Amino acid sequence: MNLELVTIGTELLLGFTVDTNGAFAGKALARAGVRVVRRTSVGDEPAAIADAVRGALARTRAVLTTGGLGPTRDDMTKKVIAKLFGAPLDFDESIWNALLERYARFKRTPSESNRSQAEVPRNATVLPNRWGTAPGLWLEGQAGLVIMLPGVPLEMQKLLDHEVVPRLAARAGETVIMSSVVRTTAVAESNVAERVKVAEDEIAPLTLAYLPGLEGVDLRLTAWNLSRPEAETRLATAAMRLKLLIGDNVYGEQNDDLAALLLDRCRKAGIRVAVAESCTGGIVGQRITAVPGCSAVFVGGVIAYSNELKRDLLGVSTELLARHGAVSAEVAEAMARGAIDRFHVEAAVSVTGIAGPDGGTEEKPVGTVWFAFAIGAQIETVRAILPGTREEIRERAAQYALYGLWLRLPK
Amino acid sequence: MNLELVTIGTELLLGFTVDTNGAFAGKALARAGVRVVRRTSVGDEPAAIADAVRGALARTRAVLTTGGLGPTRDDMTKKVIAKLFGAPLDFDESIWNALLERYARFKRTPSESNRSQAEVPRNATVLPNRWGTAPGLWLEGQAGLVIMLPGVPLEMQKLLDHEVVPRLAARAGETVIMSSVVRTTAVAESNVAERVKVAEDEIAPLTLAYLPGLEGVDLRLTAWNLSRPEAETRLATAAMRLKLLIGDNVYGEQNDDLAALLLDRCRKAGIRVAVAESCTGGIVGQRITAVPGCSAVFVGGVIAYSNELKRDLLGVSTELLARHGAVSAEVAEAMARGAIDRFHVEAAVSVTGIAGPDGGTEEKPVGTVWFAFAIGAQIETVRAILPGTREEIRERAAQYALYGLWLRLPK
């Protein structure tokens, strides 16, 4: 089943809001076997909205819109679509009551402008929205199907998962579009492409796409309109082939988070971990603490941004700093060693580097980062020269810190 | 001048990549007085690309495409557009030489597949790409204008700024679409809307949009096709009005980063600052260290995620932890006091809270976060109950930590 998305909102076109809804909806719909063949973004203009939706209905007879269901005068989706379908807008008492209740829970009263949010095109099915004010709407007519969802990302996601995908999956039939992702890190895209080149033809009819990012290069395999069992089997087989060809740089699949995988290994090994960060400034800690339940294994650490704090908090000697500089194997090692000794943990990772844009030299250009991975009495230091802007270097360094420790722990 | 964007890439529709290019391009083009009236995303399919571009040219005669200029077989933009314009593809030796040079710099050799990146539709103007492999292309013909840019965000941004916007600004004429943003934090959207309601009619013909996010609520004023001087004047006047009406919750404008503003105030006051984080796990440190030059004022801090580390690194007493719990005014205060005493700084902020999803109680629900702001001998504690997911609570807490300290420092 093909469908088109129409995302409504002038802020999208002006670039003040990034269209995350489009990405999420594409993913969610694919899981239901629905293929998004086009996505159109238009401003809060009745003529543009009507034109985009009409064009989409003419091509695929199935459209999902996001945005324009709020209480302000910019919000015109329902009016426009109702007009397209020749349906009047009816005031729905139960929606209004639900809205009153919701506002009461937050100790607020709605204003006159909220009343429009209880209006429903005649014959539309209301998709109840437990996460926000405006319900979603499902309207079918001669022209086709239009599903209207709020633009607020969390609400759109919930309504998609709970109300839309189940209804669509029922009608999409027996075939699915399904993807599987193999996640790699610490290896360049061209390098990983070389390793899997031999397999590119054998995996047909699956397609393979490379998605480079700050966490590494993701390889996405996609099955196009196969039956669910066949898609699952082919994807699993192809993914295994890729993993074998790529080797150690594979750390996970789908949405695996390297921080979570690292914590799993720590938990299995019965060890606790701390971080000693300099140039990353807290990103490694953020990555780890983003994982619920991390406190079982993660005690915390230090952001030893200044040399003083490297000395005072981690016991790095003034001499070491003077002789080798803060960005060196020796200091990285001392930082990790200090974390293990002082924080009573069994493992620690340290990061010290030059994130730029200033600070680089011929000997230590911007992007130079030293890592130390300490597990018990063992400690290894690694140097990387990471590409990109200041933020990219820092994020890549944090990912490499997680990777290096994960790699050295028992599976 | 109106223009439409066509972003090409199946990974966009499947949702594996978020369309940040669309947002950036919208912003950059608006600054050139070019109004993006629609944005269409299609997959790597010749028919869909051709149809989208043809439709866009029919409506506006000006299209900018991103994506599909790489070396793989998925990359078909040039072929499709050249065919639309009835132009053959010529192999361009100078592009090829530039490509060879670029690869040599990274000590690599291109493969056969890279040769397609040196192909140029006849009569197209080459937009040199110093930041990547594939050049941009500017092709005009009977059907209109098509500008083709790479999909890699950094390359697209640079080419837009350096090659496209200057050319377009020249032809767009005297009027601009210009926006100005007033940035607020620590206040709910409805609350800030109430404060500025009185001004909403007076600011016409400017429009006002509310953009809530994790850093707070941004208010975006937009001038639509006024002369540059008039737009600038009206926007400045309206922005000042909003700031007066909103008050202290305004912290900046445009892309102002609260962390950078905080560091400015520290620098002015001649003081250094440290952080003592628990539930934020490093996010406050990350925000601060994202600002180049922060080392002048920021010494670092601790991620005291476990109670042990609160004790060992910050001197928080076991008794305090036992009596009030880690998430309390007393512990927040002790953490900030500990940071000031031990890290030889004049100011510190501490954050301790329950980010969820577990850990909440009736008395301290998920989202409860205590902050302490210490400047010299003065210290204030504040409690907030922040909404959202674990990550949203943490990001909001980090923003509030920055805000609370910024607010208490001299302007």
JSON list of N, CA and C in Angstrom, two decimals, chain A residues 11-16 23 26-27 35-36 38-41 45 51 108 190 220 272 281 285-286 289-290 299-301 303 306 308 390 394, chain B residues 11-16 23 26-27 35-36 38-41 45 51 108 190 220 272 281 285-286 289 294 299-301 303 305-306 308 390 394:
[
{"chain": "A", "resi": 11, "resn": "GLU", "atom": "N", "xyz": [6.85, 26.96, 9.78]},
{"chain": "A", "resi": 11, "resn": "GLU", "atom": "CA", "xyz": [8.14, 26.89, 10.46]},
{"chain": "A", "resi": 11, "resn": "GLU", "atom": "C", "xyz": [9.02, 25.78, 9.87]},
{"chain": "A", "resi": 12, "resn": "LEU", "atom": "N", "xyz": [8.39, 24.80, 9.23]},
{"chain": "A", "resi": 12, "resn": "LEU", "atom": "CA", "xyz": [9.17, 23.74, 8.60]},
{"chain": "A", "resi": 12, "resn": "LEU", "atom": "C", "xyz": [9.88, 24.29, 7.36]},
{"chain": "A", "resi": 13, "resn": "LEU", "atom": "N", "xyz": [9.15, 25.05, 6.56]},
{"chain": "A", "resi": 13, "resn": "LEU", "atom": "CA", "xyz": [9.74, 25.58, 5.32]},
{"chain": "A", "resi": 13, "resn": "LEU", "atom": "C", "xyz": [10.78, 26.64, 5.61]},
{"chain": "A", "resi": 14, "resn": "LEU", "atom": "N", "xyz": [10.51, 27.47, 6.65]},
{"chain": "A", "resi": 14, "resn": "LEU", "atom": "CA", "xyz": [11.48, 28.51, 6.97]},
{"chain": "A", "resi": 14, "resn": "LEU", "atom": "C", "xyz": [12.71, 27.92, 7.63]},
{"chain": "A", "resi": 15, "resn": "GLY", "atom": "N", "xyz": [12.61, 26.67, 8.00]},
{"chain": "A", "resi": 15, "resn": "GLY", "atom": "CA", "xyz": [13.77, 25.99, 8.56]},
{"chain": "A", "resi": 15, "resn": "GLY", "atom": "C", "xyz": [13.94, 26.15, 10.05]},
{"chain": "A", "resi": 16, "resn": "PHE", "atom": "N", "xyz": [12.94, 26.72, 10.75]},
{"chain": "A", "resi": 16, "resn": "PHE", "atom": "CA", "xyz": [13.10, 26.89, 12.19]},
{"chain": "A", "resi": 16, "resn": "PHE", "atom": "C", "xyz": [12.80, 25.59, 12.93]},
{"chain": "A", "resi": 23, "resn": "ALA", "atom": "N", "xyz": [10.39, 11.71, 9.34]},
{"chain": "A", "resi": 23, "resn": "ALA", "atom": "CA", "xyz": [11.26, 10.54, 9.50]},
{"chain": "A", "resi": 23, "resn": "ALA", "atom": "C", "xyz": [10.57, 9.48, 10.35]},
{"chain": "A", "resi": 26, "resn": "GLY", "atom": "N", "xyz": [7.70, 7.82, 8.48]},
{"chain": "A", "resi": 26, "resn": "GLY", "atom": "CA", "xyz": [8.18, 6.91, 7.43]},
{"chain": "A", "resi": 26, "resn": "GLY", "atom": "C", "xyz": [8.52, 5.55, 8.01]},
{"chain": "A", "resi": 27, "resn": "LYS", "atom": "N", "xyz": [9.24, 5.58, 9.12]},
{"chain": "A", "resi": 27, "resn": "LYS", "atom": "CA", "xyz": [9.66, 4.33, 9.77]},
{"chain": "A", "resi": 27, "resn": "LYS", "atom": "C", "xyz": [8.46, 3.54, 10.26]},
{"chain": "A", "resi": 35, "resn": "ARG", "atom": "N", "xyz": [4.11, 1.93, 2.20]},
{"chain": "A", "resi": 35, "resn": "ARG", "atom": "CA", "xyz": [5.27, 2.55, 1.59]},
{"chain": "A", "resi": 35, "resn": "ARG", "atom": "C", "xyz": [5.03, 4.04, 1.36]},
{"chain": "A", "resi": 36, "resn": "VAL", "atom": "N", "xyz": [5.82, 4.85, 2.05]},
{"chain": "A", "resi": 36, "resn": "VAL", "atom": "CA", "xyz": [5.71, 6.30, 1.84]},
{"chain": "A", "resi": 36, "resn": "VAL", "atom": "C", "xyz": [6.47, 6.63, 0.57]},
{"chain": "A", "resi": 38, "resn": "ARG", "atom": "N", "xyz": [6.18, 9.63, -1.14]},
{"chain": "A", "resi": 38, "resn": "ARG", "atom": "CA", "xyz": [6.53, 11.04, -1.26]},
{"chain": "A", "resi": 38, "resn": "ARG", "atom": "C", "xyz": [6.16, 11.74, 0.03]},
{"chain": "A", "resi": 39, "resn": "ARG", "atom": "N", "xyz": [6.93, 12.78, 0.33]},
{"chain": "A", "resi": 39, "resn": "ARG", "atom": "CA", "xyz": [6.59, 13.61, 1.48]},
{"chain": "A", "resi": 39, "resn": "ARG", "atom": "C", "xyz": [6.65, 15.05, 1.03]},
{"chain": "A", "resi": 40, "resn": "THR", "atom": "N", "xyz": [5.58, 15.77, 1.30]},
{"chain": "A", "resi": 40, "resn": "THR", "atom": "CA", "xyz": [5.51, 17.17, 0.87]},
{"chain": "A", "resi": 40, "resn": "THR", "atom": "C", "xyz": [5.35, 18.04, 2.10]},
{"chain": "A", "resi": 41, "resn": "SER", "atom": "N", "xyz": [6.11, 19.13, 2.17]},
{"chain": "A", "resi": 41, "resn": "SER", "atom": "CA", "xyz": [5.96, 20.09, 3.25]},
{"chain": "A", "resi": 41, "resn": "SER", "atom": "C", "xyz": [5.44, 21.39, 2.68]},
{"chain": "A", "resi": 45, "resn": "GLU", "atom": "N", "xyz": [-0.93, 27.65, 4.70]},
{"chain": "A", "resi": 45, "resn": "GLU", "atom": "CA", "xyz": [-1.67, 28.37, 3.68]},
{"chain": "A", "resi": 45, "resn": "GLU", "atom": "C", "xyz": [-2.72, 27.45, 3.09]},
{"chain": "A", "resi": 51, "resn": "ASP", "atom": "N", "xyz": [-3.81, 22.05, -2.30]},
{"chain": "A", "resi": 51, "resn": "ASP", "atom": "CA", "xyz": [-3.15, 21.59, -3.52]},
{"chain": "A", "resi": 51, "resn": "ASP", "atom": "C", "xyz": [-2.28, 20.37, -3.26]},
{"chain": "A", "resi": 108, "resn": "ARG", "atom": "N", "xyz": [-5.61, 24.21, 34.60]},
{"chain": "A", "resi": 108, "resn": "ARG", "atom": "CA", "xyz": [-5.78, 25.33, 33.69]},
{"chain": "A", "resi": 108, "resn": "ARG", "atom": "C", "xyz": [-7.17, 25.28, 33.06]},
{"chain": "A", "resi": 190, "resn": "SER", "atom": "N", "xyz": [34.10, 4.12, 3.29]},
{"chain": "A", "resi": 190, "resn": "SER", "atom": "CA", "xyz": [34.67, 3.48, 2.10]},
{"chain": "A", "resi": 190, "resn": "SER", "atom": "C", "xyz": [35.31, 2.15, 2.48]},
{"chain": "A", "resi": 220, "resn": "ARG", "atom": "N", "xyz": [22.06, -0.27, 6.13]},
{"chain": "A", "resi": 220, "resn": "ARG", "atom": "CA", "xyz": [20.64, -0.59, 6.17]},
{"chain": "A", "resi": 220, "resn": "ARG", "atom": "C", "xyz": [20.25, -1.51, 5.03]},
{"chain": "A", "resi": 272, "resn": "ARG", "atom": "N", "xyz": [32.15, -2.20, 37.95]},
{"chain": "A", "resi": 272, "resn": "ARG", "atom": "CA", "xyz": [31.60, -0.86, 37.88]},
{"chain": "A", "resi": 272, "resn": "ARG", "atom": "C", "xyz": [32.57, 0.03, 37.12]},
{"chain": "A", "resi": 281, "resn": "GLY", "atom": "N", "xyz": [33.94, 16.89, 27.76]},
{"chain": "A", "resi": 281, "resn": "GLY", "atom": "CA", "xyz": [33.19, 17.76, 28.65]},
{"chain": "A", "resi": 281, "resn": "GLY", "atom": "C", "xyz": [31.94, 17.22, 29.32]},
{"chain": "A", "resi": 285, "resn": "GLY", "atom": "N", "xyz": [29.61, 10.78, 29.89]},
{"chain": "A", "resi": 285, "resn": "GLY", "atom": "CA", "xyz": [28.70, 10.63, 31.02]},
{"chain": "A", "resi": 285, "resn": "GLY", "atom": "C", "xyz": [27.25, 10.74, 30.58]},
{"chain": "A", "resi": 286, "resn": "GLN", "atom": "N", "xyz": [26.96, 11.69, 29.69]},
{"chain": "A", "resi": 286, "resn": "GLN", "atom": "CA", "xyz": [25.60, 11.84, 29.20]},
{"chain": "A", "resi": 286, "resn": "GLN", "atom": "C", "xyz": [25.14, 10.58, 28.48]},
{"chain": "A", "resi": 289, "resn": "THR", "atom": "N", "xyz": [24.52, 7.85, 31.12]},
{"chain": "A", "resi": 289, "resn": "THR", "atom": "CA", "xyz": [23.38, 8.08, 32.01]},
{"chain": "A", "resi": 289, "resn": "THR", "atom": "C", "xyz": [22.06, 8.21, 31.26]},
{"chain": "A", "resi": 290, "resn": "ALA", "atom": "N", "xyz": [22.13, 8.26, 29.94]},
{"chain": "A", "resi": 290, "resn": "ALA", "atom": "CA", "xyz": [20.88, 8.27, 29.16]},
{"chain": "A", "resi": 290, "resn": "ALA", "atom": "C", "xyz": [20.22, 6.89, 29.26]},
{"chain": "A", "resi": 299, "resn": "VAL", "atom": "N", "xyz": [29.22, 4.80, 38.32]},
{"chain": "A", "resi": 299, "resn": "VAL", "atom": "CA", "xyz": [29.26, 5.61, 39.54]},
{"chain": "A", "resi": 299, "resn": "VAL", "atom": "C", "xyz": [29.33, 7.11, 39.23]},
{"chain": "A", "resi": 300, "resn": "GLY", "atom": "N", "xyz": [29.76, 7.44, 38.04]},
{"chain": "A", "resi": 300, "resn": "GLY", "atom": "CA", "xyz": [29.94, 8.84, 37.68]},
{"chain": "A", "resi": 300, "resn": "GLY", "atom": "C", "xyz": [31.36, 9.05, 37.20]},
{"chain": "A", "resi": 301, "resn": "GLY", "atom": "N", "xyz": [31.86, 10.24, 37.45]},
{"chain": "A", "resi": 301, "resn": "GLY", "atom": "CA", "xyz": [33.23, 10.52, 37.00]},
{"chain": "A", "resi": 301, "resn": "GLY", "atom": "C", "xyz": [33.52, 11.99, 37.13]},
{"chain": "A", "resi": 303, "resn": "ILE", "atom": "N", "xyz": [34.65, 15.73, 35.03]},
{"chain": "A", "resi": 303, "resn": "ILE", "atom": "CA", "xyz": [34.91, 16.54, 33.84]},
{"chain": "A", "resi": 303, "resn": "ILE", "atom": "C", "xyz": [36.13, 17.37, 34.20]},
{"chain": "A", "resi": 306, "resn": "SER", "atom": "N", "xyz": [40.09, 21.52, 33.17]},
{"chain": "A", "resi": 306, "resn": "SER", "atom": "CA", "xyz": [41.32, 22.27, 33.38]},
{"chain": "A", "resi": 306, "resn": "SER", "atom": "C", "xyz": [42.41, 21.32, 33.87]},
{"chain": "A", "resi": 308, "resn": "GLU", "atom": "N", "xyz": [44.26, 21.85, 36.37]},
{"chain": "A", "resi": 308, "resn": "GLU", "atom": "CA", "xyz": [44.14, 21.80, 37.83]},
{"chain": "A", "resi": 308, "resn": "GLU", "atom": "C", "xyz": [43.26, 20.64, 38.27]},
{"chain": "A", "resi": 390, "resn": "ARG", "atom": "N", "xyz": [33.92, 21.06, 15.90]},
{"chain": "A", "resi": 390, "resn": "ARG", "atom": "CA", "xyz": [34.17, 20.86, 17.33]},
{"chain": "A", "resi": 390, "resn": "ARG", "atom": "C", "xyz": [33.19, 19.84, 17.92]},
{"chain": "A", "resi": 394, "resn": "ARG", "atom": "N", "xyz": [33.89, 15.96, 19.27]},
{"chain": "A", "resi": 394, "resn": "ARG", "atom": "CA", "xyz": [33.55, 15.58, 20.64]},
{"chain": "A", "resi": 394, "resn": "ARG", "atom": "C", "xyz": [32.60, 14.38, 20.67]},
{"chain": "B", "resi": 11, "resn": "GLU", "atom": "N", "xyz": [16.32, 6.98, 2.15]},
{"chain": "B", "resi": 11, "resn": "GLU", "atom": "CA", "xyz": [16.48, 6.93, 3.60]},
{"chain": "B", "resi": 11, "resn": "GLU", "atom": "C", "xyz": [15.69, 8.03, 4.30]},
{"chain": "B", "resi": 12, "resn": "LEU", "atom": "N", "xyz": [15.37, 9.11, 3.58]},
{"chain": "B", "resi": 12, "resn": "LEU", "atom": "CA", "xyz": [14.55, 10.16, 4.17]},
{"chain": "B", "resi": 12, "resn": "LEU", "atom": "C", "xyz": [13.11, 9.68, 4.34]},
{"chain": "B", "resi": 13, "resn": "LEU", "atom": "N", "xyz": [12.60, 9.02, 3.31]},
{"chain": "B", "resi": 13, "resn": "LEU", "atom": "CA", "xyz": [11.20, 8.57, 3.37]},
{"chain": "B", "resi": 13, "resn": "LEU", "atom": "C", "xyz": [11.03, 7.43, 4.36]},
{"chain": "B", "resi": 14, "resn": "LEU", "atom": "N", "xyz": [12.05, 6.54, 4.39]},
{"chain": "B", "resi": 14, "resn": "LEU", "atom": "CA", "xyz": [11.96, 5.42, 5.33]},
{"chain": "B", "resi": 14, "resn": "LEU", "atom": "C", "xyz": [12.19, 5.88, 6.75]},
{"chain": "B", "resi": 15, "resn": "GLY", "atom": "N", "xyz": [12.64, 7.13, 6.90]},
{"chain": "B", "resi": 15, "resn": "GLY", "atom": "CA", "xyz": [12.78, 7.67, 8.24]},
{"chain": "B", "resi": 15, "resn": "GLY", "atom": "C", "xyz": [14.09, 7.37, 8.90]},
{"chain": "B", "resi": 16, "resn": "PHE", "atom": "N", "xyz": [15.06, 6.83, 8.17]},
{"chain": "B", "resi": 16, "resn": "PHE", "atom": "CA", "xyz": [16.34, 6.54, 8.82]},
{"chain": "B", "resi": 16, "resn": "PHE", "atom": "C", "xyz": [17.21, 7.77, 8.92]},
{"chain": "B", "resi": 23, "resn": "ALA", "atom": "N", "xyz": [15.44, 22.04, 6.46]},
{"chain": "B", "resi": 23, "resn": "ALA", "atom": "CA", "xyz": [15.36, 23.14, 7.42]},
{"chain": "B", "resi": 23, "resn": "ALA", "atom": "C", "xyz": [16.45, 24.17, 7.15]},
{"chain": "B", "resi": 26, "resn": "GLY", "atom": "N", "xyz": [15.84, 26.10, 3.93]},
{"chain": "B", "resi": 26, "resn": "GLY", "atom": "CA", "xyz": [14.73, 27.06, 4.09]},
{"chain": "B", "resi": 26, "resn": "GLY", "atom": "C", "xyz": [15.21, 28.35, 4.73]},
{"chain": "B", "resi": 27, "resn": "LYS", "atom": "N", "xyz": [15.99, 28.21, 5.76]},
{"chain": "B", "resi": 27, "resn": "LYS", "atom": "CA", "xyz": [16.52, 29.38, 6.48]},
{"chain": "B", "resi": 27, "resn": "LYS", "atom": "C", "xyz": [17.45, 30.19, 5.59]},
{"chain": "B", "resi": 35, "resn": "ARG", "atom": "N", "xyz": [11.56, 32.65, -1.19]},
{"chain": "B", "resi": 35, "resn": "ARG", "atom": "CA", "xyz": [10.56, 32.02, -0.35]},
{"chain": "B", "resi": 35, "resn": "ARG", "atom": "C", "xyz": [10.36, 30.57, -0.76]},
{"chain": "B", "resi": 36, "resn": "VAL", "atom": "N", "xyz": [10.66, 29.66, 0.16]},
{"chain": "B", "resi": 36, "resn": "VAL", "atom": "CA", "xyz": [10.43, 28.24, -0.13]},
{"chain": "B", "resi": 36, "resn": "VAL", "atom": "C", "xyz": [8.95, 27.97, 0.08]},
{"chain": "B", "resi": 38, "resn": "ARG", "atom": "N", "xyz": [7.30, 25.13, -1.03]},
{"chain": "B", "resi": 38, "resn": "ARG", "atom": "CA", "xyz": [7.00, 23.72, -0.85]},
{"chain": "B", "resi": 38, "resn": "ARG", "atom": "C", "xyz": [8.29, 22.94, -0.79]},
{"chain": "B", "resi": 39, "resn": "ARG", "atom": "N", "xyz": [8.25, 21.86, -0.06]},
{"chain": "B", "resi": 39, "resn": "ARG", "atom": "CA", "xyz": [9.39, 20.96, -0.02]},
{"chain": "B", "resi": 39, "resn": "ARG", "atom": "C", "xyz": [8.86, 19.56, -0.23]},
{"chain": "B", "resi": 40, "resn": "THR", "atom": "N", "xyz": [9.45, 18.86, -1.20]},
{"chain": "B", "resi": 40, "resn": "THR", "atom": "CA", "xyz": [9.02, 17.50, -1.51]},
{"chain": "B", "resi": 40, "resn": "THR", "atom": "C", "xyz": [10.18, 16.55, -1.29]},
{"chain": "B", "resi": 41, "resn": "SER", "atom": "N", "xyz": [9.91, 15.43, -0.64]},
{"chain": "B", "resi": 41, "resn": "SER", "atom": "CA", "xyz": [10.93, 14.40, -0.47]},
{"chain": "B", "resi": 41, "resn": "SER", "atom": "C", "xyz": [10.52, 13.18, -1.27]},
{"chain": "B", "resi": 45, "resn": "GLU", "atom": "N", "xyz": [14.32, 7.11, -6.94]},
{"chain": "B", "resi": 45, "resn": "GLU", "atom": "CA", "xyz": [13.61, 6.49, -8.05]},
{"chain": "B", "resi": 45, "resn": "GLU", "atom": "C", "xyz": [13.48, 7.51, -9.17]},
{"chain": "B", "resi": 51, "resn": "ASP", "atom": "N", "xyz": [9.13, 13.38, -11.69]},
{"chain": "B", "resi": 51, "resn": "ASP", "atom": "CA", "xyz": [7.78, 13.89, -11.48]},
{"chain": "B", "resi": 51, "resn": "ASP", "atom": "C", "xyz": [7.79, 15.05, -10.48]},
{"chain": "B", "resi": 108, "resn": "ARG", "atom": "N", "xyz": [44.12, 8.37, -0.51]},
{"chain": "B", "resi": 108, "resn": "ARG", "atom": "CA", "xyz": [43.24, 7.34, -1.06]},
{"chain": "B", "resi": 108, "resn": "ARG", "atom": "C", "xyz": [43.16, 7.50, -2.56]},
{"chain": "B", "resi": 190, "resn": "SER", "atom": "N", "xyz": [1.85, 28.57, 27.06]},
{"chain": "B", "resi": 190, "resn": "SER", "atom": "CA", "xyz": [0.58, 29.29, 27.21]},
{"chain": "B", "resi": 190, "resn": "SER", "atom": "C", "xyz": [0.78, 30.53, 28.05]},
{"chain": "B", "resi": 220, "resn": "ARG", "atom": "N", "xyz": [9.05, 33.44, 17.20]},
{"chain": "B", "resi": 220, "resn": "ARG", "atom": "CA", "xyz": [9.61, 33.82, 15.91]},
{"chain": "B", "resi": 220, "resn": "ARG", "atom": "C", "xyz": [8.74, 34.84, 15.22]},
{"chain": "B", "resi": 272, "resn": "ARG", "atom": "N", "xyz": [35.25, 32.15, 37.89]},
{"chain": "B", "resi": 272, "resn": "ARG", "atom": "CA", "xyz": [35.30, 30.85, 37.25]},
{"chain": "B", "resi": 272, "resn": "ARG", "atom": "C", "xyz": [34.18, 29.96, 37.82]},
{"chain": "B", "resi": 281, "resn": "GLY", "atom": "N", "xyz": [24.01, 13.90, 34.43]},
{"chain": "B", "resi": 281, "resn": "GLY", "atom": "CA", "xyz": [25.06, 12.99, 33.98]},
{"chain": "B", "resi": 281, "resn": "GLY", "atom": "C", "xyz": [26.15, 13.56, 33.09]},
{"chain": "B", "resi": 285, "resn": "GLY", "atom": "N", "xyz": [27.89, 20.04, 31.65]},
{"chain": "B", "resi": 285, "resn": "GLY", "atom": "CA", "xyz": [29.28, 20.14, 31.20]},
{"chain": "B", "resi": 285, "resn": "GLY", "atom": "C", "xyz": [29.37, 20.16, 29.70]},
{"chain": "B", "resi": 286, "resn": "GLN", "atom": "N", "xyz": [28.59, 19.30, 29.03]},
{"chain": "B", "resi": 286, "resn": "GLN", "atom": "CA", "xyz": [28.62, 19.27, 27.58]},
{"chain": "B", "resi": 286, "resn": "GLN", "atom": "C", "xyz": [28.17, 20.60, 27.00]},
{"chain": "B", "resi": 289, "resn": "THR", "atom": "N", "xyz": [31.01, 23.15, 27.57]},
{"chain": "B", "resi": 289, "resn": "THR", "atom": "CA", "xyz": [32.23, 22.91, 26.80]},
{"chain": "B", "resi": 289, "resn": "THR", "atom": "C", "xyz": [31.99, 22.91, 25.30]},
{"chain": "B", "resi": 294, "resn": "CYS", "atom": "N", "xyz": [35.72, 28.19, 26.34]},
{"chain": "B", "resi": 294, "resn": "CYS", "atom": "CA", "xyz": [35.12, 28.08, 27.66]},
{"chain": "B", "resi": 294, "resn": "CYS", "atom": "C", "xyz": [36.17, 27.88, 28.75]},
{"chain": "B", "resi": 299, "resn": "VAL", "atom": "N", "xyz": [36.23, 25.31, 34.72]},
{"chain": "B", "resi": 299, "resn": "VAL", "atom": "CA", "xyz": [37.31, 24.40, 35.12]},
{"chain": "B", "resi": 299, "resn": "VAL", "atom": "C", "xyz": [36.90, 22.95, 34.96]},
{"chain": "B", "resi": 300, "resn": "GLY", "atom": "N", "xyz": [35.60, 22.69, 34.92]},
{"chain": "B", "resi": 300, "resn": "GLY", "atom": "CA", "xyz": [35.14, 21.31, 34.83]},
{"chain": "B", "resi": 300, "resn": "GLY", "atom": "C", "xyz": [34.18, 21.06, 35.98]},
{"chain": "B", "resi": 301, "resn": "GLY", "atom": "N", "xyz": [34.15, 19.84, 36.44]},
{"chain": "B", "resi": 301, "resn": "GLY", "atom": "CA", "xyz": [33.23, 19.51, 37.53]},
{"chain": "B", "resi": 301, "resn": "GLY", "atom": "C", "xyz": [33.17, 18.02, 37.73]},
{"chain": "B", "resi": 303, "resn": "ILE", "atom": "N", "xyz": [30.60, 14.41, 37.74]},
{"chain": "B", "resi": 303, "resn": "ILE", "atom": "CA", "xyz": [29.36, 13.70, 37.49]},
{"chain": "B", "resi": 303, "resn": "ILE", "atom": "C", "xyz": [29.21, 12.77, 38.69]},
{"chain": "B", "resi": 305, "resn": "TYR", "atom": "N", "xyz": [27.22, 10.69, 40.07]},
{"chain": "B", "resi": 305, "resn": "TYR", "atom": "CA", "xyz": [25.99, 9.93, 39.82]},
{"chain": "B", "resi": 305, "resn": "TYR", "atom": "C", "xyz": [25.62, 9.07, 41.01]},
{"chain": "B", "resi": 306, "resn": "SER", "atom": "N", "xyz": [26.62, 8.47, 41.69]},
{"chain": "B", "resi": 306, "resn": "SER", "atom": "CA", "xyz": [26.34, 7.63, 42.85]},
{"chain": "B", "resi": 306, "resn": "SER", "atom": "C", "xyz": [26.46, 8.49, 44.11]},
{"chain": "B", "resi": 308, "resn": "GLU", "atom": "N", "xyz": [28.10, 7.65, 46.69]},
{"chain": "B", "resi": 308, "resn": "GLU", "atom": "CA", "xyz": [29.51, 7.57, 47.09]},
{"chain": "B", "resi": 308, "resn": "GLU", "atom": "C", "xyz": [30.31, 8.73, 46.52]},
{"chain": "B", "resi": 390, "resn": "ARG", "atom": "N", "xyz": [12.72, 10.73, 29.96]},
{"chain": "B", "resi": 390, "resn": "ARG", "atom": "CA", "xyz": [13.98, 10.80, 30.68]},
{"chain": "B", "resi": 390, "resn": "ARG", "atom": "C", "xyz": [14.92, 11.81, 30.05]},
{"chain": "B", "resi": 394, "resn": "ARG", "atom": "N", "xyz": [16.17, 15.51, 31.51]},
{"chain": "B", "resi": 394, "resn": "ARG", "atom": "CA", "xyz": [17.60, 15.81, 31.69]},
{"chain": "B", "resi": 394, "resn": "ARG", "atom": "C", "xyz": [18.03, 17.05, 30.92]}
]
